[in-house]
């Protein structure tokens, strides 16, 4: 069964307090200095065959439900087959 | 006059909102998120809390509850709708109000008695205030930073759609100190602070006169009753 992965990130121009807290913790623990931003990964698994229609539908779900365009951006929608390592961009 | 208060899974302040409605002199009607029925109420309150544990985004899952179809339809016809805290988040997710709420800029949950300035008095929920009036009501949230695109902020400011502004301190990094907004028609208002927690002497913020005597929140509810009587 194919899994479609949707990645969502807070808008670049908005402050990401979670990422900021993680970056501060990395600094405190001596792991280096980084800018960190925290996003979300959704995995949608379906019985349906992957088609342009399905991907269009998932794109719509990503834009209208999984993210809020006022505060977030959908940064990736791609198909992953059964084995997660055999991922391919879409 | 009947004012409905919708309970969602994870609502916390629905009972306080019902008490506030009664304190203002209206009948409080408990409504359930899973129903497609507003029970013929004259106005609606979406209360605070943590619906669905803030899963996905604050207010996002509640904003697609069954009853929200009726809420959106009623709001479109001019019914007064007030969103408080999580209810405000739902109204932005449902696109009944512009902008969105994200995690407080300092990353922490905050609870304080908050000074606000009433910026817009020609709405169903603020007509009892004087323009520019300063009020104090409780604020308590983790994700109360109001954000919107630069164009949206410009439109809100230009068209007088900012309903409340934080005074003294900006407790969460909200753009332009915005604590609450209204729609063009003035029937839909949302804000992060909690008017329903400042409606009964003995349970509100401290005032110069006496501890816990602040009842500035009551005017939200008496305003709605006045708006309905005038309609």
Coordinates of C-alpha atoms in Angstrom, one line a residue:
Chain A
X1 CA 0.0 0.0 0.0
X2 CA 1.4 3.4 -0.9
X3 CA 2.0 6.0 1.7
X4 CA 1.9 9.7 0.8
X5 CA 4.0 11.9 3.0
X6 CA 3.1 15.5 3.5
X7 CA 5.6 17.9 5.1
X8 CA 4.4 21.2 6.7
X9 CA 6.5 23.9 8.1
X10 CA 5.7 27.2 9.9
X11 CA 6.0 30.1 7.5
X12 CA 9.6 31.3 7.2
X13 CA 8.8 34.8 8.2
X14 CA 7.1 33.8 11.5
X15 CA 9.0 33.2 14.7
X16 CA 9.1 29.5 15.6
X17 CA 9.3 29.4 19.4
X18 CA 9.7 25.6 19.4
X19 CA 12.6 25.7 17.0
X20 CA 14.2 28.5 19.0
X21 CA 13.9 26.5 22.3
X22 CA 15.5 23.4 20.6
X23 CA 18.3 25.6 19.2
X24 CA 19.0 27.0 22.7
X25 CA 19.1 23.4 24.1
X26 CA 21.6 22.3 21.5
X27 CA 23.8 25.3 22.4
X28 CA 23.5 24.6 26.1
X29 CA 24.5 20.9 25.7
X30 CA 27.5 21.8 23.6
X31 CA 26.2 20.3 20.3
X32 CA 26.9 23.4 18.3
X33 CA 25.1 26.5 17.0
X34 CA 22.2 26.0 14.7
X35 CA 19.0 27.7 13.6
X36 CA 16.3 25.2 14.1
X37 CA 12.7 25.2 12.8
X38 CA 10.2 22.5 13.7
X39 CA 7.6 21.3 11.3
X40 CA 5.2 18.4 10.9
X41 CA 5.2 15.2 8.8
X42 CA 2.0 13.5 8.0
X43 CA 1.8 9.9 6.5
X44 CA -1.4 9.1 4.6
X45 CA -1.7 5.4 3.7
X46 CA -4.3 4.3 1.3
X47 CA -5.6 1.2 -0.6
X48 CA -6.0 3.3 -3.7
X49 CA -3.4 3.2 -6.5
X50 CA -1.3 6.2 -6.9
X51 CA -2.6 8.4 -9.6
X52 CA -2.6 12.0 -10.6
X53 CA -6.1 12.3 -9.2
X54 CA -5.1 10.8 -5.8
X55 CA -2.1 13.1 -5.6
X56 CA -4.2 16.1 -6.5
X57 CA -6.6 15.1 -3.8
X58 CA -3.9 14.7 -1.2
X59 CA -2.5 18.1 -2.3
X60 CA -5.8 19.6 -1.6
X61 CA -6.0 17.9 1.8
X62 CA -2.5 19.1 2.6
X63 CA -3.4 22.7 1.8
X64 CA -6.9 22.9 3.3
X65 CA -6.7 20.6 6.3
X66 CA -3.2 19.5 7.3
X67 CA -1.9 23.1 7.1
X68 CA -3.2 26.5 7.7
X69 CA -2.0 28.8 4.9
X70 CA -2.1 31.8 7.3
X71 CA 0.7 30.4 9.5
X72 CA 2.2 27.4 7.6
X73 CA 3.4 26.2 4.2
X74 CA 3.2 22.8 2.7
X75 CA 6.8 22.1 1.7
X76 CA 6.5 18.6 0.3
X77 CA 4.0 16.0 -0.9
X78 CA 5.6 12.7 -2.1
X79 CA 4.9 9.1 -2.4
X80 CA 6.6 6.4 -0.3
X81 CA 6.1 2.7 -1.3
X82 CA 5.9 -0.1 1.3
X83 CA 9.5 0.1 2.3
X84 CA 10.1 3.6 3.6
X85 CA 13.7 3.7 2.3
X86 CA 12.6 3.3 -1.3
X87 CA 11.2 6.8 -1.3
X88 CA 10.9 8.7 -4.4
X89 CA 10.2 12.4 -5.0
X90 CA 7.0 13.4 -6.7
Chain B
X1 CA -33.1 36.0 24.8
X2 CA -31.2 32.6 24.3
X3 CA -27.5 32.4 23.9
X4 CA -25.9 29.1 23.0
X5 CA -22.6 27.9 24.3
X6 CA -21.1 25.1 22.3
X7 CA -19.2 22.3 24.1
X8 CA -16.4 20.6 22.1
X9 CA -14.4 17.6 23.3
X10 CA -11.8 19.4 25.5
X11 CA -13.7 22.6 26.1
X12 CA -12.9 24.0 29.6
X13 CA -14.7 27.2 29.9
X14 CA -18.2 26.3 28.6
X15 CA -19.7 26.3 32.1
X16 CA -18.2 29.7 32.9
X17 CA -19.5 31.1 29.6
X18 CA -23.0 29.8 30.5
X19 CA -22.8 31.5 33.9
X20 CA -21.7 34.7 32.2
X21 CA -24.7 34.5 29.8
X22 CA -27.0 34.1 32.8
X23 CA -25.3 36.9 34.8
X24 CA -26.0 39.2 31.9
X25 CA -29.7 38.3 31.9
X26 CA -30.1 35.9 29.1
X27 CA -30.9 32.2 29.0
X28 CA -27.8 30.0 28.5
X29 CA -28.4 27.0 26.1
X30 CA -25.8 24.2 26.1
X31 CA -25.0 23.0 22.6
X32 CA -23.0 19.9 21.5
X33 CA -20.4 19.9 18.8
X34 CA -21.6 16.7 17.2
X35 CA -25.2 18.0 16.6
X36 CA -26.4 19.7 13.5
X37 CA -28.7 21.8 15.6
X38 CA -28.5 25.3 17.1
X39 CA -31.7 24.8 19.1
X40 CA -33.1 28.1 17.9
X41 CA -30.6 30.3 19.9
X42 CA -30.2 34.0 19.1
X43 CA -26.5 34.2 19.6
X44 CA -23.5 31.8 20.0
X45 CA -20.4 31.6 22.2
X46 CA -17.5 29.3 21.2
X47 CA -15.7 28.8 24.6
X48 CA -12.1 28.4 25.6
X49 CA -10.3 25.2 26.3
X50 CA -8.1 22.7 24.5
X51 CA -10.5 21.0 22.0
X52 CA -9.0 17.8 20.7
X53 CA -5.9 18.4 22.8
X54 CA -4.8 21.1 20.3
X55 CA -4.0 18.2 17.9
X56 CA -3.1 19.3 14.3
X57 CA -3.5 23.0 15.2
X58 CA -5.4 24.8 18.0
X59 CA -9.0 24.8 17.0
X60 CA -8.4 23.1 13.7
X61 CA -10.3 19.9 14.3
X62 CA -13.1 21.6 16.2
X63 CA -13.5 24.0 13.3
X64 CA -14.7 21.1 11.1
X65 CA -17.1 19.7 13.7
X66 CA -20.6 18.9 12.5
X67 CA -22.2 21.9 14.3
X68 CA -19.7 24.3 12.6
X69 CA -21.8 24.0 9.4
X70 CA -24.7 25.6 11.2
X71 CA -22.4 28.1 13.0
X72 CA -20.9 29.3 9.7
X73 CA -24.3 29.5 8.1
X74 CA -25.8 31.5 11.1
X75 CA -22.8 33.8 11.2
X76 CA -23.3 34.5 7.5
X77 CA -26.9 35.6 8.3
X78 CA -25.7 38.0 11.0
X79 CA -26.1 36.0 14.2
X80 CA -23.8 37.3 16.9
X81 CA -20.9 34.8 17.4
X82 CA -18.2 35.3 20.1
X83 CA -15.1 33.1 20.1
X84 CA -13.0 33.2 23.3
X85 CA -9.4 31.8 23.3
X86 CA -9.8 28.3 21.8
X87 CA -13.1 29.6 20.3
X88 CA -11.2 32.4 18.6
X89 CA -8.7 29.9 17.2
X90 CA -11.7 27.9 15.8
X91 CA -13.1 31.0 14.2
X92 CA -9.8 31.8 12.4
X93 CA -9.5 28.1 11.4
X94 CA -13.1 28.3 10.0
X95 CA -12.1 31.5 8.2
X96 CA -14.9 33.4 9.9
X97 CA -12.2 35.8 11.2
X98 CA -8.9 36.7 9.5
X99 CA -5.4 35.8 10.7
X100 CA -4.2 32.9 12.9
X101 CA -2.8 32.1 16.3
X102 CA 0.5 30.5 17.0
X103 CA 2.6 29.6 20.0
X104 CA 3.4 32.6 22.3
X105 CA 6.7 34.2 21.2
X106 CA 8.3 33.4 24.6
X107 CA 7.3 29.8 24.3
X108 CA 5.5 29.6 27.7
X109 CA 1.9 29.4 28.8
X110 CA 0.8 32.7 30.4
X111 CA -1.9 33.5 32.8
X112 CA -2.5 37.1 33.9
X113 CA -5.1 39.8 34.4
X114 CA -4.7 41.7 31.2
X115 CA -5.4 45.3 30.4
X116 CA -7.0 45.8 27.0
X117 CA -8.2 48.8 25.0
X118 CA -11.6 48.5 23.3
X119 CA -10.8 49.5 19.7
X120 CA -14.2 48.9 18.0
X121 CA -17.6 49.5 19.7
X122 CA -19.9 49.0 16.7
X123 CA -20.1 45.2 17.1
X124 CA -22.7 42.9 18.6
X125 CA -20.3 42.1 21.5
X126 CA -18.8 45.5 22.3
X127 CA -21.5 48.1 21.8
X128 CA -21.8 48.6 25.6
X129 CA -18.2 49.9 25.8
X130 CA -16.9 53.4 25.1
X131 CA -14.5 53.8 22.2
X132 CA -11.0 53.5 23.6
X133 CA -12.2 52.2 27.0
X134 CA -9.7 50.3 29.1
X135 CA -10.8 47.1 30.6
X136 CA -9.1 44.2 32.6
X137 CA -10.0 40.6 32.0
X138 CA -8.0 37.4 32.5
X139 CA -5.7 36.0 29.8
X140 CA -4.5 32.4 29.9
X141 CA -3.1 30.6 26.9
X142 CA 0.0 28.9 25.3
X143 CA -0.8 29.8 21.7
X144 CA -2.1 33.3 21.6
X145 CA 0.3 35.1 19.3
X146 CA -1.9 36.7 16.7
X147 CA -0.4 36.7 13.2
X148 CA -1.6 37.6 9.7
X149 CA 0.0 38.6 6.4
X150 CA 1.2 42.2 6.1
X151 CA -1.7 42.9 3.7
X152 CA -4.3 41.5 6.2
X153 CA -2.9 43.6 9.1
X154 CA -3.0 46.7 6.9
X155 CA -6.6 45.9 6.0
X156 CA -7.6 45.3 9.6
X157 CA -6.1 48.5 10.7
X158 CA -7.4 50.5 7.8
X159 CA -11.0 49.2 8.1
X160 CA -11.2 49.4 11.9
X161 CA -11.5 45.6 12.3
X162 CA -9.2 45.4 15.3
X163 CA -11.6 44.9 18.3
X164 CA -9.1 44.8 21.2
X165 CA -5.5 45.7 21.8
X166 CA -3.2 44.6 24.6
X167 CA -2.2 47.5 26.9
X168 CA 0.9 47.7 29.1
X169 CA 2.5 44.5 27.9
X170 CA 2.2 42.4 24.8
X171 CA 1.9 39.0 26.5
X172 CA 2.5 36.8 23.5
X173 CA 4.1 38.7 20.6
X174 CA 0.9 39.4 18.8
X175 CA 1.3 41.7 15.7
X176 CA 0.3 45.3 16.5
X177 CA -0.7 44.2 20.0
X178 CA -3.9 42.7 18.6
X179 CA -5.9 40.8 21.3
X180 CA -9.1 40.4 19.3
X181 CA -10.6 41.1 15.9
X182 CA -14.1 41.4 14.4
X183 CA -15.6 40.8 11.0
X184 CA -16.8 43.6 8.6
X185 CA -20.4 43.2 9.7
X186 CA -19.6 43.3 13.4
X187 CA -21.5 40.2 14.4
X188 CA -18.5 37.9 14.7
X189 CA -15.9 38.8 17.3
X190 CA -12.9 36.7 18.6
X191 CA -10.3 37.4 21.3
X192 CA -7.7 35.5 23.3
X193 CA -8.5 36.9 26.8
X194 CA -11.5 35.6 28.7
X195 CA -14.4 38.0 29.3
X196 CA -16.5 35.1 30.9
X197 CA -14.1 35.0 33.8
X198 CA -14.8 38.6 34.7
X199 CA -18.6 38.7 35.1
X200 CA -19.2 38.0 38.8
X201 CA -18.0 40.0 41.8
X202 CA -15.7 37.8 43.9
X203 CA -14.4 35.9 40.9
X204 CA -12.9 38.5 38.6
X205 CA -9.6 40.4 38.4
X206 CA -8.6 42.6 41.3
X207 CA -9.6 46.3 41.0
X208 CA -8.7 49.4 42.9
X209 CA -12.0 49.1 44.8
X210 CA -11.7 45.5 46.0
X211 CA -10.0 42.2 45.3
X212 CA -11.5 40.0 42.6
X213 CA -14.3 42.6 42.0
X214 CA -13.6 43.1 38.2
X215 CA -16.6 42.5 36.0
X216 CA -15.5 44.1 32.8
X217 CA -16.3 41.0 30.9
X218 CA -20.0 41.2 31.6
X219 CA -20.4 44.0 29.0
X220 CA -19.6 41.6 26.2
X221 CA -22.7 39.6 27.1
X222 CA -25.0 42.6 27.8
X223 CA -23.8 44.1 24.5
X224 CA -25.0 41.0 22.7
X225 CA -28.4 41.1 24.4
X226 CA -28.7 44.8 23.5
X227 CA -27.8 44.1 19.9
X228 CA -30.4 41.4 19.7
X229 CA -33.1 43.6 21.3
X230 CA -32.2 46.4 18.8
X231 CA -32.4 44.0 15.8

